[in-house]
Tab-separated table of C-alpha atoms in Angstrom:
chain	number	residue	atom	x	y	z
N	1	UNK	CA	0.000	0.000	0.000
N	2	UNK	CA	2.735	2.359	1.258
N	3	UNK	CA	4.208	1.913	-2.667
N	4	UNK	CA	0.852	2.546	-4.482
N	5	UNK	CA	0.738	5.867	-2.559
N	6	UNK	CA	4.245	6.744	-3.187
N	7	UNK	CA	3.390	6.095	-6.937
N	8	UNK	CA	0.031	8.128	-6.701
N	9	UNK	CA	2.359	11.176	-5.402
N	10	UNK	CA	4.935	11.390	-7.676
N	11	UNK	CA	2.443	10.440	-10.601
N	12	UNK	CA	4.489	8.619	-13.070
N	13	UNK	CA	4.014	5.491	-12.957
N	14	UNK	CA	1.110	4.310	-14.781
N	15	UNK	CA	-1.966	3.745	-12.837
N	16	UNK	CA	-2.183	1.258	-9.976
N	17	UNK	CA	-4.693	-1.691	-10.857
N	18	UNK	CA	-5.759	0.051	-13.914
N	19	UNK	CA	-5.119	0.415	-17.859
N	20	UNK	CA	-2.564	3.152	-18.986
N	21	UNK	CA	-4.435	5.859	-20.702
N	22	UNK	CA	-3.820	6.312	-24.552
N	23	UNK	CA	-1.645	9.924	-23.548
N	24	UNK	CA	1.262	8.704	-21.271
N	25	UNK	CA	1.958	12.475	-21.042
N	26	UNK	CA	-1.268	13.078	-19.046
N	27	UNK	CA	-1.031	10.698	-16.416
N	28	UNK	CA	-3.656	12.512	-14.501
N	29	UNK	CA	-6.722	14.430	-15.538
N	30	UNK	CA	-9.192	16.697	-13.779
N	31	UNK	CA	-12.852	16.204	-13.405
N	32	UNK	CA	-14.220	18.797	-14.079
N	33	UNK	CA	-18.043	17.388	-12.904
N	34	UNK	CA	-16.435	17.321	-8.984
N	35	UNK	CA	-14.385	20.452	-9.465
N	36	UNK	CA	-14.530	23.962	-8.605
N	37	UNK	CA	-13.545	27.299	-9.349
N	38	UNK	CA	-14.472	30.453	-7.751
N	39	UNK	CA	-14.272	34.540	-7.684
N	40	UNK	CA	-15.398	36.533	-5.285
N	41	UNK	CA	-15.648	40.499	-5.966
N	42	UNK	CA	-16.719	43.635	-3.853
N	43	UNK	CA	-18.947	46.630	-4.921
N	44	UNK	CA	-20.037	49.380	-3.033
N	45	UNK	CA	-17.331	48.709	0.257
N	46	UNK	CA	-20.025	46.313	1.002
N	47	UNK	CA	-21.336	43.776	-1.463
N	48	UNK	CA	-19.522	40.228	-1.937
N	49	UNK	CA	-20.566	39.085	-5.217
N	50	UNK	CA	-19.332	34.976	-5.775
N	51	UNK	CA	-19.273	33.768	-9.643
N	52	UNK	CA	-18.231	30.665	-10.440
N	53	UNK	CA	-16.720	29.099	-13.596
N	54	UNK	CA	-18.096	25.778	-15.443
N	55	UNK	CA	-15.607	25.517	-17.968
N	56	UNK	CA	-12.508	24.010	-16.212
N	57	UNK	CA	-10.249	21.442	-17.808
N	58	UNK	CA	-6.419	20.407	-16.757
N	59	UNK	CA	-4.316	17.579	-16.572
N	60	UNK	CA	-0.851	16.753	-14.339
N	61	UNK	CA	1.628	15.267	-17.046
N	62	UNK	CA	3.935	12.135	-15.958
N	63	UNK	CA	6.853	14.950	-14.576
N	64	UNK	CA	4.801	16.928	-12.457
N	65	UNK	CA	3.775	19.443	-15.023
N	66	UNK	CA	0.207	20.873	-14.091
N	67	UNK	CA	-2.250	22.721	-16.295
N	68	UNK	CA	-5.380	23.710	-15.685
N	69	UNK	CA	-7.493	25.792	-18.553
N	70	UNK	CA	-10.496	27.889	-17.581
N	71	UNK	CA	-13.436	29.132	-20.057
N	72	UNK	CA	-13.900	32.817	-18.931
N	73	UNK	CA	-17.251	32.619	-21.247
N	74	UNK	CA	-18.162	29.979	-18.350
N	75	UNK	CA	-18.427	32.676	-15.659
N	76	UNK	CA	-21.479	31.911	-13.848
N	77	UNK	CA	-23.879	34.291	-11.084
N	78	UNK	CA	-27.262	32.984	-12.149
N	79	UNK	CA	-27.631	36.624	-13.081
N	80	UNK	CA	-27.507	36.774	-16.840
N	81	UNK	CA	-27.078	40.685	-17.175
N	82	UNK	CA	-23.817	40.452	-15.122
N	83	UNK	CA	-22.353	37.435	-16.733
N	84	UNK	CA	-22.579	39.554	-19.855
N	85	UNK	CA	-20.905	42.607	-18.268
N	86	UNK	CA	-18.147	40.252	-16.617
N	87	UNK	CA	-17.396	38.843	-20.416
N	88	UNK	CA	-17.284	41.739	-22.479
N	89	UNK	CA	-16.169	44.648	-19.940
N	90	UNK	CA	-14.137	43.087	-17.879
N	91	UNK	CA	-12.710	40.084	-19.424
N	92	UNK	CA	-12.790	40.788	-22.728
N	93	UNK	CA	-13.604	37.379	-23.564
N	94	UNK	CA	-14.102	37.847	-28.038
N	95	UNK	CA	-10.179	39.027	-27.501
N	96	UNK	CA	-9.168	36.613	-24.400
N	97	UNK	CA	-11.329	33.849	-24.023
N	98	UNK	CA	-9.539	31.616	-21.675
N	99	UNK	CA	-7.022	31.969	-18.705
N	100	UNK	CA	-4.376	29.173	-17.735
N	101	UNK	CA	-2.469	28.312	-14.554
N	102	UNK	CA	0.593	26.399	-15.197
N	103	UNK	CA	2.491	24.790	-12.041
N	104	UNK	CA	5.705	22.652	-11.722
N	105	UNK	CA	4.318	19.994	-8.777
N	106	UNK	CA	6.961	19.606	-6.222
N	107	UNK	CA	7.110	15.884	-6.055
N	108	UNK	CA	9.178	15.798	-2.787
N	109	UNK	CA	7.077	17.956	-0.872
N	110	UNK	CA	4.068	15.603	-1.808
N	111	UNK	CA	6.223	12.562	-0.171
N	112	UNK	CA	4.444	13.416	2.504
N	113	UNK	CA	0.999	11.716	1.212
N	114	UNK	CA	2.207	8.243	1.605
N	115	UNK	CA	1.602	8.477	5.581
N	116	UNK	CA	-0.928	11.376	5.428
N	117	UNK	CA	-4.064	11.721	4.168
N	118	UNK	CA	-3.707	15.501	3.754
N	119	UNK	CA	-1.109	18.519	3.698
N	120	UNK	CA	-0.580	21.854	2.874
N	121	UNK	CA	2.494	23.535	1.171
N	122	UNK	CA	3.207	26.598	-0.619
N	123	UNK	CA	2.918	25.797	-4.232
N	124	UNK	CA	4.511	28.304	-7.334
N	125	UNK	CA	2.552	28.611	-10.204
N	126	UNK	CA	1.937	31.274	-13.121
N	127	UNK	CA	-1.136	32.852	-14.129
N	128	UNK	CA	-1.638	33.900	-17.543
N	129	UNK	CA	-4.793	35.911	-17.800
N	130	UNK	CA	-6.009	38.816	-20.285
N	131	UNK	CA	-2.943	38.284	-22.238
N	132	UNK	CA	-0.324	39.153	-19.164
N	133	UNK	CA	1.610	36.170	-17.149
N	134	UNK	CA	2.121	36.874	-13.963
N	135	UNK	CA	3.773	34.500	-11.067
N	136	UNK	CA	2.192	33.567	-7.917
N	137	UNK	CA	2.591	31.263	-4.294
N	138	UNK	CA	-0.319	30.416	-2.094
N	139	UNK	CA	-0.817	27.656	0.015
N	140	UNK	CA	-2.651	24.593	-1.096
N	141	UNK	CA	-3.739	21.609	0.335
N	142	UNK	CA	-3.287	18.591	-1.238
N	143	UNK	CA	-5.670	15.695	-0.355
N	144	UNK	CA	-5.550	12.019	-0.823
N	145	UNK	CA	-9.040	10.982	-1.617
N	146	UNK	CA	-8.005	7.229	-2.813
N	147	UNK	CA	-5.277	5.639	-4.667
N	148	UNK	CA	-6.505	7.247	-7.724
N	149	UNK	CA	-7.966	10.271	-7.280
N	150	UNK	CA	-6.551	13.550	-5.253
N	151	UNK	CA	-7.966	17.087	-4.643
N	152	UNK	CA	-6.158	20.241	-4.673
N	153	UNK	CA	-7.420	23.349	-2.371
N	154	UNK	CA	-6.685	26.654	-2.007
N	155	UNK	CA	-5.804	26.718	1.695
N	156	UNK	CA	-6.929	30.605	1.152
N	157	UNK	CA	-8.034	32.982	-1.116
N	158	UNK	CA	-5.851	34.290	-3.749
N	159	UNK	CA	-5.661	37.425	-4.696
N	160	UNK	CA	-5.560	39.175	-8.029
N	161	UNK	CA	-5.484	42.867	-8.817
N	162	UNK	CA	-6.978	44.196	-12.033
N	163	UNK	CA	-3.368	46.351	-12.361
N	164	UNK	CA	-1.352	43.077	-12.557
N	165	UNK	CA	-3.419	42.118	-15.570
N	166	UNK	CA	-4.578	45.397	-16.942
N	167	UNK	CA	-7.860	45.202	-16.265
N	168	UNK	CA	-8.478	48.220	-14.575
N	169	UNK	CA	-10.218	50.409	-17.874
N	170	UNK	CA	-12.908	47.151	-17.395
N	171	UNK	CA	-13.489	47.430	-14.020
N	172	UNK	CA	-14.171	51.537	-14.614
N	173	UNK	CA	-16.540	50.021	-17.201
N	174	UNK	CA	-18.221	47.380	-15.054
N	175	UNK	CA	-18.608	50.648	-12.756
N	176	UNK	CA	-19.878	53.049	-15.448
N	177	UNK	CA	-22.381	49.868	-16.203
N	178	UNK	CA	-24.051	49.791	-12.522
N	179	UNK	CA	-24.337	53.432	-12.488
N	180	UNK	CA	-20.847	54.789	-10.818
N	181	UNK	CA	-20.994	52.165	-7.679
N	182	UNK	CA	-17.525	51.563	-6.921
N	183	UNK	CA	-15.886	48.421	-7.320
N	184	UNK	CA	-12.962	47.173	-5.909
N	185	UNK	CA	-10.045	46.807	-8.054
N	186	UNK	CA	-8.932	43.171	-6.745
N	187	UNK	CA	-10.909	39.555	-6.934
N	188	UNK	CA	-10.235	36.681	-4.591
N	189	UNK	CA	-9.765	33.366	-6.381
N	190	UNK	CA	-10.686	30.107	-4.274
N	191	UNK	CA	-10.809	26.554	-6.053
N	192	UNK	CA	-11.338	22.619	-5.374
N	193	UNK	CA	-9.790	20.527	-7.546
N	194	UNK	CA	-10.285	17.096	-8.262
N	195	UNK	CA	-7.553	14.707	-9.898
N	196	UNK	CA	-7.793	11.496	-11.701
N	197	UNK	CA	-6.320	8.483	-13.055
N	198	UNK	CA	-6.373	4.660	-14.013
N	199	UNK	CA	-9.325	3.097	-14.273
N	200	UNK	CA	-10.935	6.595	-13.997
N	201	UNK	CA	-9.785	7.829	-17.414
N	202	UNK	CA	-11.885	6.883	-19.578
N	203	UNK	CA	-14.914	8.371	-17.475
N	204	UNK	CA	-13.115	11.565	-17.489
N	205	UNK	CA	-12.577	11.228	-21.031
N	206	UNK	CA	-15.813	10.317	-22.130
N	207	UNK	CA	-17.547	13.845	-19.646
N	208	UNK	CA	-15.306	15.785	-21.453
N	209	UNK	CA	-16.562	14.605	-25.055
N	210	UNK	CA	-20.391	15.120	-23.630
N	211	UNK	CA	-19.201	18.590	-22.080
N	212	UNK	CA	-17.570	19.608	-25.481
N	213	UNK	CA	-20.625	18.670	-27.345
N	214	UNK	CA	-23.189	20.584	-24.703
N	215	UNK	CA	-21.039	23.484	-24.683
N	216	UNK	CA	-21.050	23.726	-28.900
N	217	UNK	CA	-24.699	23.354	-28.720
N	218	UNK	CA	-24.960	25.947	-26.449
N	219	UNK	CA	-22.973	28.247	-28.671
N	220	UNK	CA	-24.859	27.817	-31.790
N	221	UNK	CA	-28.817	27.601	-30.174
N	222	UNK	CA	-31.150	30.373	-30.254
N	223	UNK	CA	-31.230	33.339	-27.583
N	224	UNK	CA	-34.452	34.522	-26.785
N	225	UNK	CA	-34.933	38.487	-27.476
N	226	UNK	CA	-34.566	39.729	-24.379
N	227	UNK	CA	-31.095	38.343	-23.629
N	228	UNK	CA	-30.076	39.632	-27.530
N	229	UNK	CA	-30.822	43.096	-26.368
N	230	UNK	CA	-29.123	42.752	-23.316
N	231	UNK	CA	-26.052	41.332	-25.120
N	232	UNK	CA	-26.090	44.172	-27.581
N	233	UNK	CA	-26.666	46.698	-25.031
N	234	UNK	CA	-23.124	45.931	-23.152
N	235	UNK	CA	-21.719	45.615	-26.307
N	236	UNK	CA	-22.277	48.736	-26.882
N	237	UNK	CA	-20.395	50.048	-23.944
N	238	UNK	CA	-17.246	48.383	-25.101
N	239	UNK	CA	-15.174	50.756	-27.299
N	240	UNK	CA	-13.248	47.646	-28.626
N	241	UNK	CA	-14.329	49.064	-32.544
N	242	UNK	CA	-11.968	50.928	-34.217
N	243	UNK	CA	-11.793	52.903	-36.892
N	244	UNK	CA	-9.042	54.807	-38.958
N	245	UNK	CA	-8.352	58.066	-37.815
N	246	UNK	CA	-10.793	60.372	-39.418
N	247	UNK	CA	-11.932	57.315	-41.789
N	248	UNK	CA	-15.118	54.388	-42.125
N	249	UNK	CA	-12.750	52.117	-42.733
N	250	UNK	CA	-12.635	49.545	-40.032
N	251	UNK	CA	-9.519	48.771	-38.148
N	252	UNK	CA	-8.529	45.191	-38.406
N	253	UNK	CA	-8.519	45.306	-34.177
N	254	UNK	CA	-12.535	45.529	-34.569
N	255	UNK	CA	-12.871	41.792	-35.800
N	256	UNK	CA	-12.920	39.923	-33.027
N	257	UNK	CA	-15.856	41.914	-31.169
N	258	UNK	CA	-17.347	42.604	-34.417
N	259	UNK	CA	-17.294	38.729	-34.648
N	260	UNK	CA	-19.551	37.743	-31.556
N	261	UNK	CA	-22.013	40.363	-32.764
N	262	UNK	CA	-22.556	38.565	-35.854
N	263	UNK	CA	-22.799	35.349	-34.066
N	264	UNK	CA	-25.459	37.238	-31.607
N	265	UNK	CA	-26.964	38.405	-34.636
N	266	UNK	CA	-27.694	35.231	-35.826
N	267	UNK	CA	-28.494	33.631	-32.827
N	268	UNK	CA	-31.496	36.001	-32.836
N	269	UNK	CA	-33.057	34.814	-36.176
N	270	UNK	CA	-36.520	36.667	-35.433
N	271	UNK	CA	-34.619	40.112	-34.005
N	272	UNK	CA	-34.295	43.581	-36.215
N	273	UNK	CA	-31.028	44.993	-35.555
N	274	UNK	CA	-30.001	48.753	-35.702
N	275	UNK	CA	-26.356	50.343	-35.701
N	276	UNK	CA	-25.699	53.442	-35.065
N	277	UNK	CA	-22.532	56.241	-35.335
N	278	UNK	CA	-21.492	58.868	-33.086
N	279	UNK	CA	-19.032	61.061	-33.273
N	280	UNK	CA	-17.159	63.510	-31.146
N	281	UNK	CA	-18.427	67.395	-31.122
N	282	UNK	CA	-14.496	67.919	-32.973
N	283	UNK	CA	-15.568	68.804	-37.039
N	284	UNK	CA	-18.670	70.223	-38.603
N	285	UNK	CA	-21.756	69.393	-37.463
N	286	UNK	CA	-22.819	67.899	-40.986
N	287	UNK	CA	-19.501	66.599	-41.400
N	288	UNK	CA	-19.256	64.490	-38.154
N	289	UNK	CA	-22.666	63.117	-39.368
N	290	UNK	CA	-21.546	61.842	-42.245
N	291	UNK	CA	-18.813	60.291	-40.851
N	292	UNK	CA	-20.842	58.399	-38.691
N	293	UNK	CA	-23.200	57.254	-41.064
N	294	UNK	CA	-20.341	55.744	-43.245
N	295	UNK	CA	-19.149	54.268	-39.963
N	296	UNK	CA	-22.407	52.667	-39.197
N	297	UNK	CA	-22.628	51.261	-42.776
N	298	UNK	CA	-18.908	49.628	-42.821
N	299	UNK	CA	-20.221	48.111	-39.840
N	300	UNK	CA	-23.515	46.252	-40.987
N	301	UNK	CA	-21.273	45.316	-44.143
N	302	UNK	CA	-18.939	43.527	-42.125
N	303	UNK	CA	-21.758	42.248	-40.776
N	304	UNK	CA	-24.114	41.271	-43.740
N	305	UNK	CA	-20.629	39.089	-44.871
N	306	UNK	CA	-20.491	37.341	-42.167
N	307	UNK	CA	-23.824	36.129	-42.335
N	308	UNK	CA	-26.372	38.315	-40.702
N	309	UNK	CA	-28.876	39.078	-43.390
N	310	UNK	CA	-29.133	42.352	-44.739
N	311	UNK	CA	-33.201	42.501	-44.539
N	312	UNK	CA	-32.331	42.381	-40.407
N	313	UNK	CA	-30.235	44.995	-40.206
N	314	UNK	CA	-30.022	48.896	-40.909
N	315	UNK	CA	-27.867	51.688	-39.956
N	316	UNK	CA	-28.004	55.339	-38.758
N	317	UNK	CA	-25.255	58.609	-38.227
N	318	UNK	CA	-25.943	60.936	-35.478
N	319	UNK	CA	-22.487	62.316	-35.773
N	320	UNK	CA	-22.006	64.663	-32.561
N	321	UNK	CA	-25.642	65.123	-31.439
N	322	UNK	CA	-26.034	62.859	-29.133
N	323	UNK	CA	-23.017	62.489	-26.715
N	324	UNK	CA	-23.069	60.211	-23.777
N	325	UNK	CA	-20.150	62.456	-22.096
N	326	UNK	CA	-18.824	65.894	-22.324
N	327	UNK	CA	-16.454	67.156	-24.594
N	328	UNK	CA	-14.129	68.438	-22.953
N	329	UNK	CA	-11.285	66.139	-22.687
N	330	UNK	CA	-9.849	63.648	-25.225
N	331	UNK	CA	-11.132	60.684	-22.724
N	332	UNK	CA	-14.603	61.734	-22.472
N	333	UNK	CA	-14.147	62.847	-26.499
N	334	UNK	CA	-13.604	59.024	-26.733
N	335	UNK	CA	-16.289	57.488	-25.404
N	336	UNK	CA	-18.995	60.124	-27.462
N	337	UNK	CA	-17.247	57.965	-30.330
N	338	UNK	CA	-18.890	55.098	-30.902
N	339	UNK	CA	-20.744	52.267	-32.514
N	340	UNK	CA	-23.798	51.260	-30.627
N	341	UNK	CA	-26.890	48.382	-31.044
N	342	UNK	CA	-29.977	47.554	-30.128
N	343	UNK	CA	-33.157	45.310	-31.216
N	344	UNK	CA	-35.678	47.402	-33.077
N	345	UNK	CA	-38.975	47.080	-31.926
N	346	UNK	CA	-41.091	44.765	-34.004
């Protein structure tokens, strides 16, 4: 027994009592059904808010090489308005989709499992999140559920500041969003992790195909209208579409936002879209219209080609009359230009 556990810990050996899995390399997987990942945030000095992420998937490789791979677009509260905020404001997710901790096990610090059930140790690992990689230690604790399965805990929160991974213009949006209430510029990350191998493979394996398949039938299926307008609304709110200075022609940096609003688009078969351009109060007045109505129409031609029919969308220039900030410095100029959408009414 003693042996079995000192294989389990420095996992590379191939499983105890079981069948070696097809990818030597990934010795052990994580199940992602018994696993979880969470992140608190504060608003308002007072109010904890806990999400939660679904889409989790890792592996420990036969060296001690750990990865674990989370789907921001998984980010759960049960309240659908914020999810939406949380993946286009803060996360960015049609730019930055996923995050990924990477970790170098320290197999003789985990000797200890062969005569313990449980223990906690300091463990170095690197979080690459919003494209920035930044290192980190916290205390885990590492616990030996049988011979083939293990779960790893944050022993306490972990905590991440929007500066290390600049995310600090999306929390000012997420702000802007619930009408100016604060929000705290740090998130505390807490997780339970569950580890597998042998005989447990092909389980794992086979969840995984099943989660793969729910999750691309999620993508594809029909929204109803109500969460197409809020979708459209954030989007709105982004100022992640760009433009050449002075110019409708669209800046190459606008496709991968421009991207999820065609897939919204068409995810809303029954819904009448309408873009609209806004300018800055810099120009002429009929000028700064025009410009925005050429801006509005490169966008529902990007659109239209990638597969949102033309008959469901239209587009409109307001050029400077309708700003959503003053004028009066080049940061506020910024935001009064702008693409925005909503659902027309039927």
């Amino acid at each position: 027994m003693r042996r079995q556990l000192a294989t389990l810990v420095m996992a590379i050996a191939l499983p105890l009592g079981g069948t070696a899995t097809a990818n030597a390399q990934q010795e052990w997987l994580l199940n992602a059904n018994a696993s979880h990942f969470y992140m608190q945030t504060a608003k308002n000095n007072t109010t904890i808010e806990t999400q939660r992420f679904t889409g989790l998937d890792g592996s420990v490789s036969r060296n001690g090489d750990a990865t674990l791979k989370i789907d921001l677009i998984s980010v759960k509260s049960n309240i659908d308005v914020r999810d939406v905020r949380m993946r286009y404001l803060l996360f960015e997710t049609f730019r930055f989709p996923q995050a990924e901790i990477t970790a170098k096990l320290d197999m003789q610090k985990l000797q200890d499992l062969t005569s313990q059930i449980r223990i906690t140790y300091p463990l170095k690992f690197k979080l690459s999140l919003h494209g920035v990689e930044r290192e980190f230690e916290a205390p885990v604790t590492v616990t030996r559920i049988t011979d083939q399965s293990v779960s790893v805990t944050s022993a306490e929160p972990i905590i991440v500041t929007a500066d290390d991974f600049n995310l600090t213009a999306g929390i000012a949006k997420l702000s802007e969003a619930v009408g100016g209430i604060p929000i705290v510029a740090a998130t505390s990350i807490s997780f339970d992790l569950v580890f597998e191998t042998g005989e447990k493979i092909p389980a794992i394996e086979a969840a995984r195909a099943e989660t793969q398949k729910r999750v691309r039938a999620e993508e594809t299926a029909t929204i109803s209208t109500e969460a197409c307008e809020t979708r459209f609304s954030v989007i709105s709110t982004t100022q992640a579409i760009y433009f050449k200075i002075g110019s409708a022609e669209l800046d190459h940096n606008s496709e991968p936002l421009l991207n999820s609003v065609a897939d919204i688009a068409n995810r809303c078969p029954s819904a009448r879209v309408e873009v609209t351009g806004h300018t800055d109060s810099v120009g002429g007045r009929e000028a700064n219209r025009s410009l925005s109505t050429n801006r509005a129409s490169a966008v529902v031609g990007y659109l239209v080609q990638h597969g949102v029919p033309a008959s469901r969308i239209e587009s409109t220039g307001y050029g400077d009359t309708r700003p959503i900030a003053a004028n009066d410095s080049e940061e506020h100029r910024a935001k009064n230009r702008r693409i925005e959408f909503r659902v027309l009414p039927k």
